[in-house]
Structures are given as C-alpha cells and as structure tokens.
JSON list of C-alpha atoms in Angstrom, two decimals:
[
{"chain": "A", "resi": 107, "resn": "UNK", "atom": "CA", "xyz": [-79.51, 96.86, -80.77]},
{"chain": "A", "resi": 108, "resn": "UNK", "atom": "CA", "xyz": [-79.53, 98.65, -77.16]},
{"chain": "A", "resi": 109, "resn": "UNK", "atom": "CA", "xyz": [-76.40, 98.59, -75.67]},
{"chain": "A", "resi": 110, "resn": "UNK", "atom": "CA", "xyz": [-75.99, 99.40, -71.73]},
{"chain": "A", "resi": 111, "resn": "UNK", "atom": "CA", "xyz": [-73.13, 101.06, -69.95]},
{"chain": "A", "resi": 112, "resn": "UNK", "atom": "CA", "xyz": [-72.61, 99.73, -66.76]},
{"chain": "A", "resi": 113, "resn": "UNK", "atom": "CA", "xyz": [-70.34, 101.77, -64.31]},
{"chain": "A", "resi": 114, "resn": "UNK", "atom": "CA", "xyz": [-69.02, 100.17, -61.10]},
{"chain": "A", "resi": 115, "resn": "UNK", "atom": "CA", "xyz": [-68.62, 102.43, -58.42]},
{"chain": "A", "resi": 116, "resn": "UNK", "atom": "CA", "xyz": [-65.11, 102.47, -57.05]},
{"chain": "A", "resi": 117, "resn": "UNK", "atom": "CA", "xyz": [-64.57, 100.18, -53.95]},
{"chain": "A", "resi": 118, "resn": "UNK", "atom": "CA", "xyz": [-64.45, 102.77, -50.92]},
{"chain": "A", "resi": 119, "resn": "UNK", "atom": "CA", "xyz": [-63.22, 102.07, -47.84]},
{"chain": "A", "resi": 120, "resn": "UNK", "atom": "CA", "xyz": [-65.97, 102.92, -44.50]},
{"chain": "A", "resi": 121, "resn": "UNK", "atom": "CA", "xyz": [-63.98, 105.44, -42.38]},
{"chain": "A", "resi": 122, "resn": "UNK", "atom": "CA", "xyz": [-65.76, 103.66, -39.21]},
{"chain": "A", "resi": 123, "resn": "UNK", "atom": "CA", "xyz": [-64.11, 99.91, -40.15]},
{"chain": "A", "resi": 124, "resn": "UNK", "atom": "CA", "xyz": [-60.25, 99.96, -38.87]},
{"chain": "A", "resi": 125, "resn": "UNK", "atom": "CA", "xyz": [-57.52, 99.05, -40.50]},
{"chain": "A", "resi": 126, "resn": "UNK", "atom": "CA", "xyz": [-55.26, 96.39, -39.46]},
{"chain": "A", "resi": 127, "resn": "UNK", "atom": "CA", "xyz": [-52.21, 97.11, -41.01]},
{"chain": "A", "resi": 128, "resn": "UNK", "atom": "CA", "xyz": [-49.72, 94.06, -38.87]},
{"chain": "A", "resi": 129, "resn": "UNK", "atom": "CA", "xyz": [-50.88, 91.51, -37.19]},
{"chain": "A", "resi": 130, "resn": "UNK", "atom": "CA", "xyz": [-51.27, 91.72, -33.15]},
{"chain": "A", "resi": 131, "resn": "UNK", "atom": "CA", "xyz": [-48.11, 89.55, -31.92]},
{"chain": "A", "resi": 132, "resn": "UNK", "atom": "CA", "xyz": [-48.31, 88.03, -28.65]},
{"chain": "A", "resi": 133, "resn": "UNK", "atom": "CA", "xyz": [-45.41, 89.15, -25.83]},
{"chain": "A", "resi": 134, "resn": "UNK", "atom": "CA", "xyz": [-42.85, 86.75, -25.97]},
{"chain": "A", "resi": 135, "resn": "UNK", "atom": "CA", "xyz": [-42.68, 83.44, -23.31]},
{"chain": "A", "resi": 136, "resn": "UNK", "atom": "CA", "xyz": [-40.65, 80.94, -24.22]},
{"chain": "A", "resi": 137, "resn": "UNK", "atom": "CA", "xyz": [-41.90, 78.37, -21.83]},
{"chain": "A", "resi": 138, "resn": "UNK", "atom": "CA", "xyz": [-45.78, 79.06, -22.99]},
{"chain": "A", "resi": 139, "resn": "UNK", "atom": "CA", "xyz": [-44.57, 78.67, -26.98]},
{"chain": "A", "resi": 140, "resn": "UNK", "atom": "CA", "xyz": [-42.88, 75.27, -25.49]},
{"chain": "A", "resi": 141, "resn": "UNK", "atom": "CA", "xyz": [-45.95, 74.35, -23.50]},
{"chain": "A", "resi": 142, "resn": "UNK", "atom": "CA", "xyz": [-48.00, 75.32, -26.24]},
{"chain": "A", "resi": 143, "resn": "UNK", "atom": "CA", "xyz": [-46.51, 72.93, -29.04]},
{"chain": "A", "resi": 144, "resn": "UNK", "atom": "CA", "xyz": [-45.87, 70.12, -26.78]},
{"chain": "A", "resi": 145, "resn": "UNK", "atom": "CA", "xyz": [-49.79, 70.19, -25.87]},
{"chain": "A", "resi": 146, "resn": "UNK", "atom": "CA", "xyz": [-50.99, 70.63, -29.57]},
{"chain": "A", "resi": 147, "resn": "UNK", "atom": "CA", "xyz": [-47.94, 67.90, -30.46]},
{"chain": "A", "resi": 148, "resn": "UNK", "atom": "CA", "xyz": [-49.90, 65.29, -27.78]},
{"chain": "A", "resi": 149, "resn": "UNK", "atom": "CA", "xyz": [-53.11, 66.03, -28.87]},
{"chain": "A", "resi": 150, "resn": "UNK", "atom": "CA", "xyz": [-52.56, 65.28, -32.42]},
{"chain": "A", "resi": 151, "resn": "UNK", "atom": "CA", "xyz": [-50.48, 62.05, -31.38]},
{"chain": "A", "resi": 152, "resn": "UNK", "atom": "CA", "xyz": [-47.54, 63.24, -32.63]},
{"chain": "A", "resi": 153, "resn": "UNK", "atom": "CA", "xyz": [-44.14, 61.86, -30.81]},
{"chain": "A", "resi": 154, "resn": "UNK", "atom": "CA", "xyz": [-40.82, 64.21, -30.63]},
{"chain": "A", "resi": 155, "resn": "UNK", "atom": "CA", "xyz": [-37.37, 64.11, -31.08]},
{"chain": "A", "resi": 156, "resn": "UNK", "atom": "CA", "xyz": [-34.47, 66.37, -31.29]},
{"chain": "A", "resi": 157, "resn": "UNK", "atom": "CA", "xyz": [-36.54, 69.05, -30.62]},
{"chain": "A", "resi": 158, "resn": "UNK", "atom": "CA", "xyz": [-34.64, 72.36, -30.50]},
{"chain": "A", "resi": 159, "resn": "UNK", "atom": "CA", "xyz": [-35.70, 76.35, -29.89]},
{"chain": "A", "resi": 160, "resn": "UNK", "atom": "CA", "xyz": [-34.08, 79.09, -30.83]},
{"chain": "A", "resi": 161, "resn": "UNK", "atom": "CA", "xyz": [-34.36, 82.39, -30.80]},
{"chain": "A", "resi": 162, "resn": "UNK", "atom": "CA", "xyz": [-33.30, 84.52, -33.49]},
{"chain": "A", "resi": 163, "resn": "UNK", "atom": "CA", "xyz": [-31.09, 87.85, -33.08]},
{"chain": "A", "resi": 164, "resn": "UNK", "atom": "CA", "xyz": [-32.14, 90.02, -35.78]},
{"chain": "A", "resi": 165, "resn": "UNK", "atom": "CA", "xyz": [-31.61, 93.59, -34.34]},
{"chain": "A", "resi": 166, "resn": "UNK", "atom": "CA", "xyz": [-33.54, 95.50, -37.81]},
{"chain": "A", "resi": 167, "resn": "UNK", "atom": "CA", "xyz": [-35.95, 93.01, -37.79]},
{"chain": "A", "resi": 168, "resn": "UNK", "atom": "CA", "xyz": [-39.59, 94.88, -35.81]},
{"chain": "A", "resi": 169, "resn": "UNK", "atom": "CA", "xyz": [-39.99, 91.24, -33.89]},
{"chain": "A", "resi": 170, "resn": "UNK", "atom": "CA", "xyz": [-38.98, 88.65, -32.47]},
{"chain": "A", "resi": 171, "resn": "UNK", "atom": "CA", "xyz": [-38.68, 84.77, -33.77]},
{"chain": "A", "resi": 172, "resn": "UNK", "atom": "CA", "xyz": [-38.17, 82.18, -32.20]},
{"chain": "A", "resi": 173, "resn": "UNK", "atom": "CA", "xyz": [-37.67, 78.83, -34.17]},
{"chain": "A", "resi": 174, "resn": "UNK", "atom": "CA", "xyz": [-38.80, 75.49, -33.40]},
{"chain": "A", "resi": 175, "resn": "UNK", "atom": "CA", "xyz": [-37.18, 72.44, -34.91]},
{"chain": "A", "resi": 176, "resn": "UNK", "atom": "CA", "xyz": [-38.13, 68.73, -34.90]},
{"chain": "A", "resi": 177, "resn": "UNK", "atom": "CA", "xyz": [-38.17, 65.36, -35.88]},
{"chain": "A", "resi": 178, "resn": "UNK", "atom": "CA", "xyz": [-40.75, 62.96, -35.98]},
{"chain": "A", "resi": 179, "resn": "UNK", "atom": "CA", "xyz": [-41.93, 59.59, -37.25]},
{"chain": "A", "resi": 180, "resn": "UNK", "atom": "CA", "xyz": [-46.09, 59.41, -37.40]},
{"chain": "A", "resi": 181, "resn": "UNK", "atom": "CA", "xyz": [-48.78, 58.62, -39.87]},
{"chain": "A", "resi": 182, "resn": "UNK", "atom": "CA", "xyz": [-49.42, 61.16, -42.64]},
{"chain": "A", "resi": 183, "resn": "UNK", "atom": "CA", "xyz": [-53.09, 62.48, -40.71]},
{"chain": "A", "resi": 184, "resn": "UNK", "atom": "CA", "xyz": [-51.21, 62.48, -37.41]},
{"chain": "A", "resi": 185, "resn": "UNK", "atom": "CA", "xyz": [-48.56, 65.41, -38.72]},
{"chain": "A", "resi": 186, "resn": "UNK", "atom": "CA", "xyz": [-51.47, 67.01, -41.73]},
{"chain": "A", "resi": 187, "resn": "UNK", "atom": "CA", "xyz": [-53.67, 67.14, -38.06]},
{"chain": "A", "resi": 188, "resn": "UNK", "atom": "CA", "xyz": [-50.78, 68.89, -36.41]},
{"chain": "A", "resi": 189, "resn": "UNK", "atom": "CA", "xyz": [-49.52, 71.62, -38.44]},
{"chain": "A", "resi": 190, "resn": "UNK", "atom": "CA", "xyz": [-53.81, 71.95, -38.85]},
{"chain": "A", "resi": 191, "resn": "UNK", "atom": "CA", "xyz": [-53.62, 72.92, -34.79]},
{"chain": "A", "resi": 192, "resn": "UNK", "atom": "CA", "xyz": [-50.56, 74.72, -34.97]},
{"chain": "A", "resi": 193, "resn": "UNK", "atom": "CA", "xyz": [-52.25, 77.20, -37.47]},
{"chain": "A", "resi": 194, "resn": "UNK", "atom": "CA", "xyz": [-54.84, 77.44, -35.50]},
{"chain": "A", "resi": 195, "resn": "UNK", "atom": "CA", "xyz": [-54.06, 77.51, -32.01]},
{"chain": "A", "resi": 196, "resn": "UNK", "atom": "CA", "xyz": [-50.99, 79.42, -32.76]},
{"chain": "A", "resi": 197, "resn": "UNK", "atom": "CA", "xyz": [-51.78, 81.96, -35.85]},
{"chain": "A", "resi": 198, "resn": "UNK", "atom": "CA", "xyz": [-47.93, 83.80, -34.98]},
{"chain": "A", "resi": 199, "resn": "UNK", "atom": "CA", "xyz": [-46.32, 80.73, -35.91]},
{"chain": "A", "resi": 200, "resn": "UNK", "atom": "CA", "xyz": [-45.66, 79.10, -39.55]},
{"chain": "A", "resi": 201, "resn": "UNK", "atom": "CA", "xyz": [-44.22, 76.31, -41.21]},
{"chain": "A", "resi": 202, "resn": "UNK", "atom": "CA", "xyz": [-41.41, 77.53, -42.76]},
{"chain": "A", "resi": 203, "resn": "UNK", "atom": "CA", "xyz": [-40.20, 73.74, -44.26]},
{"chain": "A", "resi": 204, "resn": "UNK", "atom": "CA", "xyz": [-41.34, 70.26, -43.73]},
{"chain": "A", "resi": 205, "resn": "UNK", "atom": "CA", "xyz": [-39.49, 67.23, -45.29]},
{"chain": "A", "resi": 206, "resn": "UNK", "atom": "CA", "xyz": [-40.52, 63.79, -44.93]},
{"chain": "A", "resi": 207, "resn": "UNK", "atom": "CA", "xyz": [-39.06, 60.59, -46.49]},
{"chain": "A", "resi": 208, "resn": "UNK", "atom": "CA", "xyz": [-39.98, 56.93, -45.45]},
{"chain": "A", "resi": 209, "resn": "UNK", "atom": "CA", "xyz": [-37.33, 53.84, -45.07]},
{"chain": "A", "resi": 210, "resn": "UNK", "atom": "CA", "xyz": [-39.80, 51.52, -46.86]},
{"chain": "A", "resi": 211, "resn": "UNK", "atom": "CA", "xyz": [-42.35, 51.80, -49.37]},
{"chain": "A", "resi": 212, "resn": "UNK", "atom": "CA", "xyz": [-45.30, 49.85, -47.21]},
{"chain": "A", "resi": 213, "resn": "UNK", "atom": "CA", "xyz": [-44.36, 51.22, -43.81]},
{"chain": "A", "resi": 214, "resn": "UNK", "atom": "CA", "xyz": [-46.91, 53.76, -42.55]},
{"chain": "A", "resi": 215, "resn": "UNK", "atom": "CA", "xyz": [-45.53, 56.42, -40.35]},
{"chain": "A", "resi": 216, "resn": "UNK", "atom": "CA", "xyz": [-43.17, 58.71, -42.26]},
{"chain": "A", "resi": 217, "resn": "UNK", "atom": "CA", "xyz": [-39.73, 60.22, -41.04]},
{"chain": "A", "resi": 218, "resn": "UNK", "atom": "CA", "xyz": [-40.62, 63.46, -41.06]},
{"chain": "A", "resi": 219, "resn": "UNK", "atom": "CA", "xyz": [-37.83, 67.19, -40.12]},
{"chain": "A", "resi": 220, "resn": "UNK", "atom": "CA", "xyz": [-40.37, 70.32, -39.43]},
{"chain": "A", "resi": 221, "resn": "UNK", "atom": "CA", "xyz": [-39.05, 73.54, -38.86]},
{"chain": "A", "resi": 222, "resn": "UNK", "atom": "CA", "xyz": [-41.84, 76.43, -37.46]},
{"chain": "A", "resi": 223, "resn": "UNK", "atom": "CA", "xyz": [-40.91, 80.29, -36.61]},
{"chain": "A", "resi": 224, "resn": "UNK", "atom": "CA", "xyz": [-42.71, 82.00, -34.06]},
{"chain": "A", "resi": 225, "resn": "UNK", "atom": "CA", "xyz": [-42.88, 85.68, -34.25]},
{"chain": "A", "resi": 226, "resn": "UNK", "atom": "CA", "xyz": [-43.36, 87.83, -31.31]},
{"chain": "A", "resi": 227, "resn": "UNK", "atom": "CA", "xyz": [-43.53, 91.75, -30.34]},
{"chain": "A", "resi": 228, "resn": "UNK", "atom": "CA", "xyz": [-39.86, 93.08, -29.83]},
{"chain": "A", "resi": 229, "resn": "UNK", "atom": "CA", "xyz": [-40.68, 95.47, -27.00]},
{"chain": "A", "resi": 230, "resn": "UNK", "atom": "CA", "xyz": [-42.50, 92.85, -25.29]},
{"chain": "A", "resi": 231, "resn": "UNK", "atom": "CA", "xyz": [-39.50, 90.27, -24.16]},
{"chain": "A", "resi": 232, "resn": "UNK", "atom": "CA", "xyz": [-37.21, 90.69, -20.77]}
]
C-alpha cells in the first residue's frame, strides 16, 4: 500500500494586499445619523415612537457612540426589513438589543423596544 504525504503550504499573506486592521468610521453628524434612520425607518414602513439619541461620554473609549432608542409596533417583515437596511445602509451602526412582545396572540404587528449604537471617529466631532 502507497501512502502519500501531502504538505500544505503555510497561508502567506501578499505584501501588496493592505491590511485593514479597524474599520473606517464616518465623522460624526448627528442630524445625518437622524436623517439617516428616519429615511431607512420610512422606507421599510416602520412607524416611531419615543425615539431618543444619545451620545455616549466614554473618554478611553477610541470613538464615539451615539445610541438610538425606539419603540415601535409593525409586522414582523416590516422591522426583519429594517434592521436588514440599517446594516446595510449604515455598516457603523448595530443592534445591540431588540425585544418584542405582542398584546394578543392573533394580532399581527408586534410591540417591539430596539436599541442601535452608532460608532463614529473621536477626532472627527466639534
């Protein structure tokens, strides 16, 4: 019985391919973030309320976030279709917690809290 070694070559990194080692962060504007989620927020059909902003003051911390709060009461595709756009329309923000409930079983739109941070360069702010 013949028996073949087979030796992988280590993985190698091209020296003409840069590394990104953080993410770019846009400069901070408040009023585009706010413009920003209402138009994604509209597009996917979903309604606020008690929306609130605020922005964190974290002096170690090499950004800025700013956190968006909000409740809502929509289908389950209208807020899945949402948080979809916010990912992608806005890849500095995340979904840091989401909790839904729903007063009765056969209604459709669920009562939903979201809470997204939106990170942003430091030096970048006046």
């Amino acid at each position: 019985m013949l028996v073949a070694e087979v030796r992988r070559k280590p993985a190698s990194v091209s020296p003409n391919v840069p590394r990104q080692i953080a993410p770019q962060l846009p400069v901070f504007s408040s009023a585009e973030l706010v413009d920003a989620v209402n138009r994604i927020a509209t597009s996917a059909g979903i309604p606020f309320d008690e929306v609130s902003y605020h922005l964190e003051a974290a002096a170690s911390a090499p950004y800025l976030r700013y956190r968006v709060t909000f409740s809502t009461a929509a289908k389950y595709p209208l807020i899945r279709r949402f948080i979809d756009q916010m990912a992608m329309n806005l890849p500095h923000t995340t979904l840091d917690e989401i909790s839904c409930s729903r007063d009765d079983i056969p209604a459709a739109a669920l009562n939903c809290d979201l809470s997204f941070s939106a990170f942003f360069q430091k030096d970048g702010h006046g």
